[in-house]
PDB file of C-alpha atoms and ligand atoms in Angstrom:
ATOM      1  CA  UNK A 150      22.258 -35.982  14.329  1.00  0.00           C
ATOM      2  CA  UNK A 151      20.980 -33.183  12.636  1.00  0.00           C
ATOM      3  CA  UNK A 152      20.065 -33.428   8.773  1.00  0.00           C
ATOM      4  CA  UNK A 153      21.261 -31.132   5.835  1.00  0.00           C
ATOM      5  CA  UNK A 154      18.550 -28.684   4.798  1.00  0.00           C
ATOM      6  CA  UNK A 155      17.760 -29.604   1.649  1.00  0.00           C
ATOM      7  CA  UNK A 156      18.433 -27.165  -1.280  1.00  0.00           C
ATOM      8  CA  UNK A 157      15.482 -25.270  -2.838  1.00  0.00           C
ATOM      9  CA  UNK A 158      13.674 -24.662  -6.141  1.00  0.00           C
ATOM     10  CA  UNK A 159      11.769 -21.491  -6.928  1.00  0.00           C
ATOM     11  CA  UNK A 160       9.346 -19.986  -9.370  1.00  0.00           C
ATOM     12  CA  UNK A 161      10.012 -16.094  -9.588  1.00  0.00           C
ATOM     13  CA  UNK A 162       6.766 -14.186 -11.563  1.00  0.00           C
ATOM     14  CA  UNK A 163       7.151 -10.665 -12.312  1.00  0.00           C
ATOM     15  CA  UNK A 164       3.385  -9.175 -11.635  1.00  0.00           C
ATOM     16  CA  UNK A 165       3.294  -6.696 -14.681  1.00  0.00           C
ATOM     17  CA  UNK A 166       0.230  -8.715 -16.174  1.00  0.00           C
ATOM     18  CA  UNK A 167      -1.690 -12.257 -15.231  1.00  0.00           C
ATOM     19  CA  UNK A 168       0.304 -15.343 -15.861  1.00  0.00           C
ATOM     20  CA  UNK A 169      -0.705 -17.135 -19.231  1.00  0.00           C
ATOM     21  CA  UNK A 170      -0.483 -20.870 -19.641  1.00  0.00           C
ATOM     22  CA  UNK A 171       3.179 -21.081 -20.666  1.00  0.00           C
ATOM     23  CA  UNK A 172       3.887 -19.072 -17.433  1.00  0.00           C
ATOM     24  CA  UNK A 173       2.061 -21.417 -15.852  1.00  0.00           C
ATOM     25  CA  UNK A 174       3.638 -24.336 -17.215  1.00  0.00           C
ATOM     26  CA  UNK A 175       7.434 -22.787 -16.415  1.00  0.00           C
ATOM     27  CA  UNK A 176       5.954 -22.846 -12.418  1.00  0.00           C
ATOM     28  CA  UNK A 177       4.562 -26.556 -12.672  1.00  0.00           C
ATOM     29  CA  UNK A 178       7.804 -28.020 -14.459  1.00  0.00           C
ATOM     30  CA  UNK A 179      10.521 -25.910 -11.846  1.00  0.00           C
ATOM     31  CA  UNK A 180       7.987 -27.528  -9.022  1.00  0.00           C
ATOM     32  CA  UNK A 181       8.325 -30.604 -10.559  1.00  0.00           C
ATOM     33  CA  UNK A 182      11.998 -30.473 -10.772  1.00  0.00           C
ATOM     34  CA  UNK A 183      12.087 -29.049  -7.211  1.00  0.00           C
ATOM     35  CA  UNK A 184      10.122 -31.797  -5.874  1.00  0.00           C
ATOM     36  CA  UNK A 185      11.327 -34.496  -7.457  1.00  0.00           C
ATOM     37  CA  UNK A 186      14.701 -34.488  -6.030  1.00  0.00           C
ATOM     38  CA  UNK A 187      13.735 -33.724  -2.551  1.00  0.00           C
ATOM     39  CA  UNK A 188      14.178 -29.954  -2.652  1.00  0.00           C
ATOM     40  CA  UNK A 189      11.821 -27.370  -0.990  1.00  0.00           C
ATOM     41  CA  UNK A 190       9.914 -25.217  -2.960  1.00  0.00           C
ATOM     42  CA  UNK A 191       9.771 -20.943  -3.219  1.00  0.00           C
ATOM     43  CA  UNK A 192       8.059 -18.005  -4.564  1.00  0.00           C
ATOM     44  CA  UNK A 193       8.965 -14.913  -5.242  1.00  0.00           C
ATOM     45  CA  UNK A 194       7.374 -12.027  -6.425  1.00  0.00           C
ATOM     46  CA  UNK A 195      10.108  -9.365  -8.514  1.00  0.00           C
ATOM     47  CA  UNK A 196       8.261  -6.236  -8.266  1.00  0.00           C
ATOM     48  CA  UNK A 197      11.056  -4.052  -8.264  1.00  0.00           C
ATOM     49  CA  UNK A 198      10.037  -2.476 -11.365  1.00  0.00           C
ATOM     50  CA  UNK A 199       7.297  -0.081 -11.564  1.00  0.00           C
ATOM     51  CA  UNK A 200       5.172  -1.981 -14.021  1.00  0.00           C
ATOM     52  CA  UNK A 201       3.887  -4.513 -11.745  1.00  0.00           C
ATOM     53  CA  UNK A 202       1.078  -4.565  -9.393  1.00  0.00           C
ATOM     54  CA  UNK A 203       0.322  -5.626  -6.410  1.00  0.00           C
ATOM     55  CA  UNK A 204      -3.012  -7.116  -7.407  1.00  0.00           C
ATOM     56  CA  UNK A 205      -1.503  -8.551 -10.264  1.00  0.00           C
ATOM     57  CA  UNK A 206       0.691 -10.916  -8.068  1.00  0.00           C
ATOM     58  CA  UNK A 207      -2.187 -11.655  -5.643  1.00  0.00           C
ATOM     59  CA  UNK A 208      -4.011 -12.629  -8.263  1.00  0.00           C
ATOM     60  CA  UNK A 209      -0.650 -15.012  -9.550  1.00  0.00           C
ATOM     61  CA  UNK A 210      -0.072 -16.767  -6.584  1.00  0.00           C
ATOM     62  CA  UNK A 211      -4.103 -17.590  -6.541  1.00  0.00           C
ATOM     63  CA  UNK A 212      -3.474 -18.975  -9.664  1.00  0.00           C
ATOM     64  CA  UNK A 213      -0.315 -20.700  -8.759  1.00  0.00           C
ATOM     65  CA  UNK A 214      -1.928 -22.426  -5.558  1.00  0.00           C
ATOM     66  CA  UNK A 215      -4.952 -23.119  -7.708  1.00  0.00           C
ATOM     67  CA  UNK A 216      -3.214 -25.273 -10.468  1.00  0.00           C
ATOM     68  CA  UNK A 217      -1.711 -27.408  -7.602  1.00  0.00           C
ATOM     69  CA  UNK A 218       1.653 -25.614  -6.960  1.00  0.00           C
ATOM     70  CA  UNK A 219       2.452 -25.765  -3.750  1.00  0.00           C
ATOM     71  CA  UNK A 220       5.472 -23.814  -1.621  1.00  0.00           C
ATOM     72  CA  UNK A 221       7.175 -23.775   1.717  1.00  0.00           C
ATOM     73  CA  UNK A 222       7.833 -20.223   3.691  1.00  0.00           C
ATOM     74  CA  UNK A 223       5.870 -17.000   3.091  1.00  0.00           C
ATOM     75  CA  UNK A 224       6.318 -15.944  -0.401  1.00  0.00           C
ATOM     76  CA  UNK A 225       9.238 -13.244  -0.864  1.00  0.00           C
ATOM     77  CA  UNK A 226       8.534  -9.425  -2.199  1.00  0.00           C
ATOM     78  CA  UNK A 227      11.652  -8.074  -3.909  1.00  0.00           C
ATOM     79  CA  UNK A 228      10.093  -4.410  -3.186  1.00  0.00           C
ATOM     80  CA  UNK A 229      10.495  -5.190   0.556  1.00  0.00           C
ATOM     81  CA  UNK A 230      13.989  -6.071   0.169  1.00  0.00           C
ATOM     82  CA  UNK A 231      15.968  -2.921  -0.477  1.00  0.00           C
ATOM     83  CA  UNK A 232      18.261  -2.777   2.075  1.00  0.00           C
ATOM     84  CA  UNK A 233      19.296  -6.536   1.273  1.00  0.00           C
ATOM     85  CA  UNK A 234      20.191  -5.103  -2.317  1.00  0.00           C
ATOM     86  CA  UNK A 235      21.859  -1.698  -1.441  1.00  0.00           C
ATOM     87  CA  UNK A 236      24.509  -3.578   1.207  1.00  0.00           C
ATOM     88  CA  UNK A 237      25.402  -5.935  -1.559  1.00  0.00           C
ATOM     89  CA  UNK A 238      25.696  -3.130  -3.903  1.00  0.00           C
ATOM     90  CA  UNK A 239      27.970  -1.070  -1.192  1.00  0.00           C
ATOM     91  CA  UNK A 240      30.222  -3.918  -0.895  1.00  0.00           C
ATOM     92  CA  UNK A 241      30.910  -4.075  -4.564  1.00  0.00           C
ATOM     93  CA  UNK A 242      31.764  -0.436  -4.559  1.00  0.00           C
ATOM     94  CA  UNK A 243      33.839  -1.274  -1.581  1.00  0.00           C
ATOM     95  CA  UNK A 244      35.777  -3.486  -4.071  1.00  0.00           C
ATOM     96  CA  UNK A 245      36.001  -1.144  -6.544  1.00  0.00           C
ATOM     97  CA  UNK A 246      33.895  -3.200  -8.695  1.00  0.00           C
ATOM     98  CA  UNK A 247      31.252  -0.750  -9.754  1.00  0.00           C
ATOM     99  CA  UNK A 248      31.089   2.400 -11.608  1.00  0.00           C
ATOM    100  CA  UNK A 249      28.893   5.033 -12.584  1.00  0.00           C
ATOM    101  CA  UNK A 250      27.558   4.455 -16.226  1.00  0.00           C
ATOM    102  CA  UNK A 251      25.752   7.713 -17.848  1.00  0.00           C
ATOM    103  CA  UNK A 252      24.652   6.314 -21.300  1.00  0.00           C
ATOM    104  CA  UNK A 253      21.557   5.961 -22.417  1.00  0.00           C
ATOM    105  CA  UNK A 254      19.765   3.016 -24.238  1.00  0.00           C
ATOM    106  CA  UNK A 255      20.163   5.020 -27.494  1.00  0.00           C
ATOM    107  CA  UNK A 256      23.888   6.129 -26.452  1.00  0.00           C
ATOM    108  CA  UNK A 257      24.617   1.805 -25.992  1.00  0.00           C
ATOM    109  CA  UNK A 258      23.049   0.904 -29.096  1.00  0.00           C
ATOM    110  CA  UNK A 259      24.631   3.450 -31.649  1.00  0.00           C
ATOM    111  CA  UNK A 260      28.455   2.899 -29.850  1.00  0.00           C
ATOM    112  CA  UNK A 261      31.038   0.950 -31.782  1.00  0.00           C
ATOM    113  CA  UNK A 262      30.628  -2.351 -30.208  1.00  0.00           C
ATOM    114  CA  UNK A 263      33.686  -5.448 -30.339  1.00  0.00           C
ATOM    115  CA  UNK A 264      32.892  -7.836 -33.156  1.00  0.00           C
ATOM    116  CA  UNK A 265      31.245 -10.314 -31.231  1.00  0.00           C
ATOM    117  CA  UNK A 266      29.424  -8.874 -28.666  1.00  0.00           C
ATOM    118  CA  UNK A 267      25.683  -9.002 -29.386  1.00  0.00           C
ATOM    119  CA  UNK A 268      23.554  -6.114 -29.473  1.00  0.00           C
ATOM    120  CA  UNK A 269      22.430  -4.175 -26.063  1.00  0.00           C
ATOM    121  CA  UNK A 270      26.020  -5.649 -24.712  1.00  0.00           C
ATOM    122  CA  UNK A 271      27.786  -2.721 -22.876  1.00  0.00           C
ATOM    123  CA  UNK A 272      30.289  -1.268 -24.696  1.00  0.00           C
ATOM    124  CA  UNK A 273      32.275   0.203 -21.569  1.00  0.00           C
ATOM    125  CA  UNK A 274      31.745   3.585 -23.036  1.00  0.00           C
ATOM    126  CA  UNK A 275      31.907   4.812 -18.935  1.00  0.00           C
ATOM    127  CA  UNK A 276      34.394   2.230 -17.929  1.00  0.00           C
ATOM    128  CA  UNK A 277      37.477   4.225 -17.897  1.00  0.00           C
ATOM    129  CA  UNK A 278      35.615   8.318 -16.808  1.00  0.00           C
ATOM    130  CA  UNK A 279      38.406  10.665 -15.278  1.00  0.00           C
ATOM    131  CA  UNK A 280      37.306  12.585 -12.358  1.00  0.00           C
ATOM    132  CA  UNK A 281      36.415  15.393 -14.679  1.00  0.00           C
ATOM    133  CA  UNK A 282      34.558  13.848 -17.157  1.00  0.00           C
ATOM    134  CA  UNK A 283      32.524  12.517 -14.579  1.00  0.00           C
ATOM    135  CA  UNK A 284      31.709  15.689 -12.811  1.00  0.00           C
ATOM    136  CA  UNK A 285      30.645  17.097 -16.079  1.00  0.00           C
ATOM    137  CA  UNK A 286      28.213  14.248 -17.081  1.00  0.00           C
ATOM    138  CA  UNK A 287      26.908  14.649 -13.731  1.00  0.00           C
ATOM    139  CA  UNK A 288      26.378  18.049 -14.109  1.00  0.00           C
ATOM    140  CA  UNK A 289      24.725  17.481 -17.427  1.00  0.00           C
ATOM    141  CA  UNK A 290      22.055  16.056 -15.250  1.00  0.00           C
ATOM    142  CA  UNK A 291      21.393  12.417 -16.261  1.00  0.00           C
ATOM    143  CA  UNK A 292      21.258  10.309 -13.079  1.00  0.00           C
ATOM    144  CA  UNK A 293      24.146   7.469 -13.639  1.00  0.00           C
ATOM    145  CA  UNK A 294      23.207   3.996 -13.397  1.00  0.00           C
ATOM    146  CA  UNK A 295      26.119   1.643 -11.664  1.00  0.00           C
ATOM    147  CA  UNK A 296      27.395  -0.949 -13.237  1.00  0.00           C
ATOM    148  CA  UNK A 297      30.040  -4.042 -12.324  1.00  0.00           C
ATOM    149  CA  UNK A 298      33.128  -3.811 -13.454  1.00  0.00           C
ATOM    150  CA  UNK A 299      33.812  -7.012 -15.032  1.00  0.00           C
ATOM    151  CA  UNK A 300      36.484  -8.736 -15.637  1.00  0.00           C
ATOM    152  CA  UNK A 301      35.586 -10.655 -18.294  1.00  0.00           C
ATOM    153  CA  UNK A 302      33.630 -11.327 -21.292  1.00  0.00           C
ATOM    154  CA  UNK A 303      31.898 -14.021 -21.071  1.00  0.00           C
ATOM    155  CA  UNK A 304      31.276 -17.304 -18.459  1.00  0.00           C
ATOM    156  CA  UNK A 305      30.495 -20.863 -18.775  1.00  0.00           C
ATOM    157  CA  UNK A 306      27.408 -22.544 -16.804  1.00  0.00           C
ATOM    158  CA  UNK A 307      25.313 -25.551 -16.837  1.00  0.00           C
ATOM    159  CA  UNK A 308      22.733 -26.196 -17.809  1.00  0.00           C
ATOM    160  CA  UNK A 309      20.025 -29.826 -17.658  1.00  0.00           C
ATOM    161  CA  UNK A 310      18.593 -29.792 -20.632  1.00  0.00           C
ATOM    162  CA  UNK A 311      21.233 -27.372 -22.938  1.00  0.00           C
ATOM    163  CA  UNK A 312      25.045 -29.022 -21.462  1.00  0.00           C
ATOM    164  CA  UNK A 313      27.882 -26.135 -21.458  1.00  0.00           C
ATOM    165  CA  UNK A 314      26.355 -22.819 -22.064  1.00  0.00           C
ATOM    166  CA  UNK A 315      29.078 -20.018 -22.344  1.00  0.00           C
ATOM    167  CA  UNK A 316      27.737 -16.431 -23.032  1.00  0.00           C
ATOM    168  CA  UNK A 317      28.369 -13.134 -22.744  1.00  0.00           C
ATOM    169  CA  UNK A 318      28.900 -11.032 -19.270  1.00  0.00           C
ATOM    170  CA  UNK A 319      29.557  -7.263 -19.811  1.00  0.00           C
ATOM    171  CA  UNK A 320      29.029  -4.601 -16.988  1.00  0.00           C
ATOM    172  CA  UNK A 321      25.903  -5.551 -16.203  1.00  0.00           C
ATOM    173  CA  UNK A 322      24.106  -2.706 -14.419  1.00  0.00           C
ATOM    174  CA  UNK A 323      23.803  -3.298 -10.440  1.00  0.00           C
ATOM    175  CA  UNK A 324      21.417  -0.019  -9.962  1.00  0.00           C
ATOM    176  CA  UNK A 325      19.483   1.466 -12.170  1.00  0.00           C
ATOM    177  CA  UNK A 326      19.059   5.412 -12.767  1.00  0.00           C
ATOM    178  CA  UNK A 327      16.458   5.844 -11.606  1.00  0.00           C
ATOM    179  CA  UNK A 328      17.837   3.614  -8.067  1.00  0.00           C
ATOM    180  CA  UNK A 329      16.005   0.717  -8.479  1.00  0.00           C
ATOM    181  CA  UNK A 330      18.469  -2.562  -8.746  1.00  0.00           C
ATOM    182  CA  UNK A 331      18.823  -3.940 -11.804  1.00  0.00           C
ATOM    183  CA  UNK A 332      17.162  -7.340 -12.251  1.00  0.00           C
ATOM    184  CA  UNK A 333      20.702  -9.798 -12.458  1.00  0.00           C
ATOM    185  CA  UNK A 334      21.723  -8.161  -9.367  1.00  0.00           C
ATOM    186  CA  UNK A 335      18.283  -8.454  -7.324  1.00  0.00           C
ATOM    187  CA  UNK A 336      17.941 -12.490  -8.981  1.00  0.00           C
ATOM    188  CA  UNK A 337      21.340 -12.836  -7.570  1.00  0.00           C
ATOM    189  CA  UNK A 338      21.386 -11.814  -4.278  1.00  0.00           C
ATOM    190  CA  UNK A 339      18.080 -13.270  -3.232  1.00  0.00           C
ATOM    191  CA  UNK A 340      18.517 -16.785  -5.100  1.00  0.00           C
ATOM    192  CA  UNK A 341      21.810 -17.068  -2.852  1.00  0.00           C
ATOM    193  CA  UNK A 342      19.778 -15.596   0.392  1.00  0.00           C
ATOM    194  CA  UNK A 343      17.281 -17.881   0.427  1.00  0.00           C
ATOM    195  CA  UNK A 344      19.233 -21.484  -0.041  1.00  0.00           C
ATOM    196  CA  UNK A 345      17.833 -21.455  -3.983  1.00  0.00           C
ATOM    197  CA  UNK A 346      20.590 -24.145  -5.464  1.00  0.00           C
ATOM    198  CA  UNK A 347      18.072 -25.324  -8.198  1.00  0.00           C
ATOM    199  CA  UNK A 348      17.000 -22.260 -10.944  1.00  0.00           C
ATOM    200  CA  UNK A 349      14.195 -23.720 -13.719  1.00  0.00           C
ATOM    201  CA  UNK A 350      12.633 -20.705 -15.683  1.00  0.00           C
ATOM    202  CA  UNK A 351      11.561 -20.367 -19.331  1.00  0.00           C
ATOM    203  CA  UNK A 352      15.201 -20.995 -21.914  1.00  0.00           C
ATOM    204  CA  UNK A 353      14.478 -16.993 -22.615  1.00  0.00           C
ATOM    205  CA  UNK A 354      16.857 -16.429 -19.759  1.00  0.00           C
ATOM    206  CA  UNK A 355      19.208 -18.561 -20.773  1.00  0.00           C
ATOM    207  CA  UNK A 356      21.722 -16.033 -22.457  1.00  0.00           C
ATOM    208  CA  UNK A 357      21.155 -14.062 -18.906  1.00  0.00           C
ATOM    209  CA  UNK A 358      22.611 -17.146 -17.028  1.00  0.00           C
ATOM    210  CA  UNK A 359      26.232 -16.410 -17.554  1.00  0.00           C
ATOM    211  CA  UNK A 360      25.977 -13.191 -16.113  1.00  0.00           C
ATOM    212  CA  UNK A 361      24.398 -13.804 -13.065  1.00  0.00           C
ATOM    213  CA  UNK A 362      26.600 -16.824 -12.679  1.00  0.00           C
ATOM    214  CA  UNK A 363      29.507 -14.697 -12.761  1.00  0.00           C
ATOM    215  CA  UNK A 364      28.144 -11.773 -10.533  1.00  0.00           C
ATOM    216  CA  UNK A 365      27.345 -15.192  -8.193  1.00  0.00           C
ATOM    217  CA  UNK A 366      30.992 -16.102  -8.326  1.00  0.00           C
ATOM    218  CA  UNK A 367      32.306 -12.565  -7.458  1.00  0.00           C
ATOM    219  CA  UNK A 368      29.874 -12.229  -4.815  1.00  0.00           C
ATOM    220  CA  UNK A 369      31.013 -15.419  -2.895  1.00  0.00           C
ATOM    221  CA  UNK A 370      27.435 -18.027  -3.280  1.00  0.00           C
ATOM    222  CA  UNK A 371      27.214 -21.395  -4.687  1.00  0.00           C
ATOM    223  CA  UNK A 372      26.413 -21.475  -8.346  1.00  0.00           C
ATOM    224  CA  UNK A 373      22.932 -23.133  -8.384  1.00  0.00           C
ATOM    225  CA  UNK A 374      22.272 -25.711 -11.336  1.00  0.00           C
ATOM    226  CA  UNK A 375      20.175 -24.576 -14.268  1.00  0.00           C
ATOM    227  CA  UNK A 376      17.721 -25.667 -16.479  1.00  0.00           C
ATOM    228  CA  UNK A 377      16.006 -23.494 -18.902  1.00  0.00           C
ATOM    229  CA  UNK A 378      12.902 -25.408 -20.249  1.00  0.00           C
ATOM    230  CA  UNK A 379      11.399 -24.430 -23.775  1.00  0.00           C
ATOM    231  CA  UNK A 380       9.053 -21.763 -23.521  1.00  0.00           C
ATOM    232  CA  UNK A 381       5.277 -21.616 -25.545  1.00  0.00           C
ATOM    233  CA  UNK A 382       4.479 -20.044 -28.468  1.00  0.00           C
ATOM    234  CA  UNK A 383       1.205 -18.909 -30.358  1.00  0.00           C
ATOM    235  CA  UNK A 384       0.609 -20.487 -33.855  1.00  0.00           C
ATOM    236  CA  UNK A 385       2.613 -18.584 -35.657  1.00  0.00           C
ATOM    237  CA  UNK A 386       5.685 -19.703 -33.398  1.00  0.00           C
ATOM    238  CA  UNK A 387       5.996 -16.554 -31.352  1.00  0.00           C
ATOM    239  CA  UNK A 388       6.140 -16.685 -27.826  1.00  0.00           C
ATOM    240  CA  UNK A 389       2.744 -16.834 -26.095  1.00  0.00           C
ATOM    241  CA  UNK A 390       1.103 -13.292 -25.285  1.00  0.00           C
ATOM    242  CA  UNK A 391      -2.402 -12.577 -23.484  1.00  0.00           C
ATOM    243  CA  UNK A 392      -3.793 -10.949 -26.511  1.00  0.00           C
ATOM    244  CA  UNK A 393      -3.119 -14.711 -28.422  1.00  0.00           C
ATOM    245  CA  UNK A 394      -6.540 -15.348 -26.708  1.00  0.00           C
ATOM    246  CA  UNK A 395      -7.490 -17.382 -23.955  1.00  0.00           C
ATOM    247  CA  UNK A 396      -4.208 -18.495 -21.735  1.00  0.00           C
ATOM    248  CA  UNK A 397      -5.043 -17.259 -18.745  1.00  0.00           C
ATOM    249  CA  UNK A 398      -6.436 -19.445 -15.546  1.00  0.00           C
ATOM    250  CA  UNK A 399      -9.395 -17.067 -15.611  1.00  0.00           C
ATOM    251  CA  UNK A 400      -9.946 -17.706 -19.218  1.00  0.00           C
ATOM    252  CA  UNK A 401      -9.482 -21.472 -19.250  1.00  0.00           C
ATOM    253  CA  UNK A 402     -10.731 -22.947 -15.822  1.00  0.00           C
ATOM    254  CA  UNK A 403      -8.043 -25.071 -14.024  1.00  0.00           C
ATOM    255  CA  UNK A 404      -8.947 -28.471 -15.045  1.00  0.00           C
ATOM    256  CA  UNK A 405      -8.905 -27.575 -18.993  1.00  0.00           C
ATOM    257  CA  UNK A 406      -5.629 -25.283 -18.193  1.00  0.00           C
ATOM    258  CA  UNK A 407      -4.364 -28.472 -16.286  1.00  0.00           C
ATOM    259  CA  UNK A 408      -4.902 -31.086 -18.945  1.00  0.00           C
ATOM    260  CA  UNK A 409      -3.585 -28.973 -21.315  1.00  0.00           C
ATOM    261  CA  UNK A 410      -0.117 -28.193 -19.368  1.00  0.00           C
ATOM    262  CA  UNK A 411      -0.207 -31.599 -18.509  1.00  0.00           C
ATOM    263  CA  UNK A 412      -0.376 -33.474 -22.312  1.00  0.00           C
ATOM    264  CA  UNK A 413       1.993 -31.028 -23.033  1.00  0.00           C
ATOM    265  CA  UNK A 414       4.373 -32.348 -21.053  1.00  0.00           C
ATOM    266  CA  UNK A 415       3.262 -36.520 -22.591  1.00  0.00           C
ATOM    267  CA  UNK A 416       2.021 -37.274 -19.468  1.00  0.00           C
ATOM    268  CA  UNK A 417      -1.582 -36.824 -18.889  1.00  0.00           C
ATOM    269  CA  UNK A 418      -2.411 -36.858 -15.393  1.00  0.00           C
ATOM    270  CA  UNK A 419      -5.178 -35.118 -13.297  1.00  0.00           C
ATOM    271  CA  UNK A 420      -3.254 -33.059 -10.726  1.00  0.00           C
ATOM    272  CA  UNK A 421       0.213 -32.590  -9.370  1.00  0.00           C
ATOM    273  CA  UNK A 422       0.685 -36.048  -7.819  1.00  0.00           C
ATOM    274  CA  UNK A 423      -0.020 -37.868 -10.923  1.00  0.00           C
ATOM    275  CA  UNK A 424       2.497 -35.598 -12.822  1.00  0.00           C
ATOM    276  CA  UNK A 425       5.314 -36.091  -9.943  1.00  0.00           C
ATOM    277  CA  UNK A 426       4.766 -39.714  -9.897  1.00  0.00           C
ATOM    278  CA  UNK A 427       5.351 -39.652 -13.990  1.00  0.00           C
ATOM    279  CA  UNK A 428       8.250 -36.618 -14.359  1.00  0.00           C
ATOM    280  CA  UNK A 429      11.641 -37.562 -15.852  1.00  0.00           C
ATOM    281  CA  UNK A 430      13.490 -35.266 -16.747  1.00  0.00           C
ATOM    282  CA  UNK A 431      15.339 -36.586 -19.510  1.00  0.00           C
ATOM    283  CA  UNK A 432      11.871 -37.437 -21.286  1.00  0.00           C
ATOM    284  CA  UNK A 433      11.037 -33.655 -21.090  1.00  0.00           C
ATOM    285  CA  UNK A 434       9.673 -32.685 -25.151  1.00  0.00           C
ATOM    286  CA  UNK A 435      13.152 -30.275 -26.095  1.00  0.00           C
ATOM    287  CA  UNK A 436      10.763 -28.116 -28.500  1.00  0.00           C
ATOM    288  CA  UNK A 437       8.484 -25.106 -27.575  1.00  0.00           C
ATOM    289  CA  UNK A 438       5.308 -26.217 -27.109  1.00  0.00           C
ATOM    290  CA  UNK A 439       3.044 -24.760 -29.483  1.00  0.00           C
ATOM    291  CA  UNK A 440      -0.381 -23.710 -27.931  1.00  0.00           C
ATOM    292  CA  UNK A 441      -3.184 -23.264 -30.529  1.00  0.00           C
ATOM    293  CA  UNK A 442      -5.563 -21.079 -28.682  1.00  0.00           C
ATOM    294  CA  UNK A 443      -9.378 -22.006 -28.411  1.00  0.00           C
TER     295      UNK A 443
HETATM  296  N1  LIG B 755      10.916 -12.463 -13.060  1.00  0.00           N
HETATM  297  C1  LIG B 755      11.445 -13.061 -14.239  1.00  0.00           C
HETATM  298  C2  LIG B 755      10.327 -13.222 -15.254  1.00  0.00           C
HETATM  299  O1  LIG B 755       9.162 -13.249 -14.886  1.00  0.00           O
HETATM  300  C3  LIG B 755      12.063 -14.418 -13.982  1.00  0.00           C
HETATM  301  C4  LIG B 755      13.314 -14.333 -13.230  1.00  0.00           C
HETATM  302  C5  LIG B 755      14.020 -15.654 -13.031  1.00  0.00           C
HETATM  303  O2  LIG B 755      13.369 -16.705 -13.067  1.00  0.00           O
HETATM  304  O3  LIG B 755      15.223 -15.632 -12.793  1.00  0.00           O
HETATM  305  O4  LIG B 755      10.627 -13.327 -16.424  1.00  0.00           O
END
């Protein structure tokens, strides 16, 4: 008898800069999650964007292994994964679901916008182009991004620790200008390719969730189940930065970085065994954790 594969968790750095504690913290808790429910574990590195480094995400999986997070298969390298993202981008525009968008940043946020929809949301100003007008934008030289014709405006998911979650979905953007694929589209895709059905990340992405729920739905995959856990913030309540001090692994050591994470969490424990052994996720504290440099 051969047994379902079990489902899989995932942490998913982006290596513009060294992870900080609260990073750190986001990786042990969606290990902790994954692990505690029998799931296999993932990395991957999203360095589709040209502010990252390669070094930089050496450097965060060294840190990763070295606080005791452990993970099953080769890490994944979104910048090796191209092709994966262009044929799932081609089949949209097989659908008719995408279409060339030609605003700028500057051209989104000055557009009339409906009542609701929060700022940055897409107004369609590109939705409805004629032929014409799109052969004269073109000619005007901006490279179009593409973005997903949606057909709606906004999409309930789950989540563990925040219940029903509905927020917005506009037309996200599938590929940037410049041809890189946009972010919701790359998480997306390569959640659903490699058997992620688990997704724990900082509650930042939260109000992303809907979106990429939605672009899961169109595209066919399972929606995974979500929990967005508080993030960390400096002592003046903003979220945590490098230049708040030291709250990086290099900075800290791993056993002080450790205890730390660890009390944070109200279970103080000396590695990743102790923590698993203690982890309930119902008992998780619901309020950022605020990190008071040393
Ligand atoms: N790469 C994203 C970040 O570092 C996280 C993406 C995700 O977890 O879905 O913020």
């Amino acid at each position: 008898m051969t047994r379902p594969t079990p489902g899989a968790g995932r942490f998913a750095p982006s290596p513009s800069a060294d992870l900080h504690i609260g990073n750190l913290r986001t990786a042990v808790l969606a290990w902790l999650f994954a692990r505690s429910t029998g799931r296999r574990f993932l990395l991957r590195v999203e360095d589709l964007d040209d502010r990252t480094h390669d070094q930089v995400a050496h450097r965060q999986l060294d840190d990763l292994a070295a606080i005791g997070v452990t993970w099953d298969d080769e890490p994944q390298w979104q910048s090796r994964q191209r092709e994966r993202y262009d044929a799932v981008i081609d089949g949209l525009v097989a659908r008719g679901l995408a279409y060339e968008c030609y605003c700028s940043r500057k051209d989104i946020l000055s557009a009339p916008r409906a009542p609701h929809a929060p700022e940055g949301a897409y107004p369609g100003t590109c939705r409805g182009l004629s032929d014409a007008e799109r052969a004269a934008k073109r000619k005007a030289g901006r490279p179009p991004a593409l973005r997903l014709r949606a057909d709606t405006d906004e999409y309930t998911v789950t989540d563990l620790l925040h219940g029903t979650y509905t927020g917005v979905v506009d037309d996200l953007v599938l590929r940037r200008g410049d041809g890189v694929p946009a972010y919701n589209l790359a998480v997306v895709v390569d959640d659903a390719f490699s058997g992620i059905d688990q997704v724990v990340r900082g509650d930042d992405l939260l109000s992303s969730s809907p979106r990429q729920a939605y672009l899961a739905n169109l595209l066919g995959y399972p929606q995974p189940s979500y929990a967005h856990v508080p993030l960390v913030v400096n002592g003046e309540g903003k979220r945590l930065a490098k230049r708040d001090g030291a709250v990086t692994l290099g900075e800290l050591g791993v056993r002080r970085a450790f205890a730390l994470i660890s009390e944070s969490l109200g279970w103080p424990e000396a590695d990743m065994a102790g923590l698993l052994r203690r982890f309930d996720p119902h008992r998780l504290p619901r309020e950022p954790w605020a990190y008071q440099p040393v």
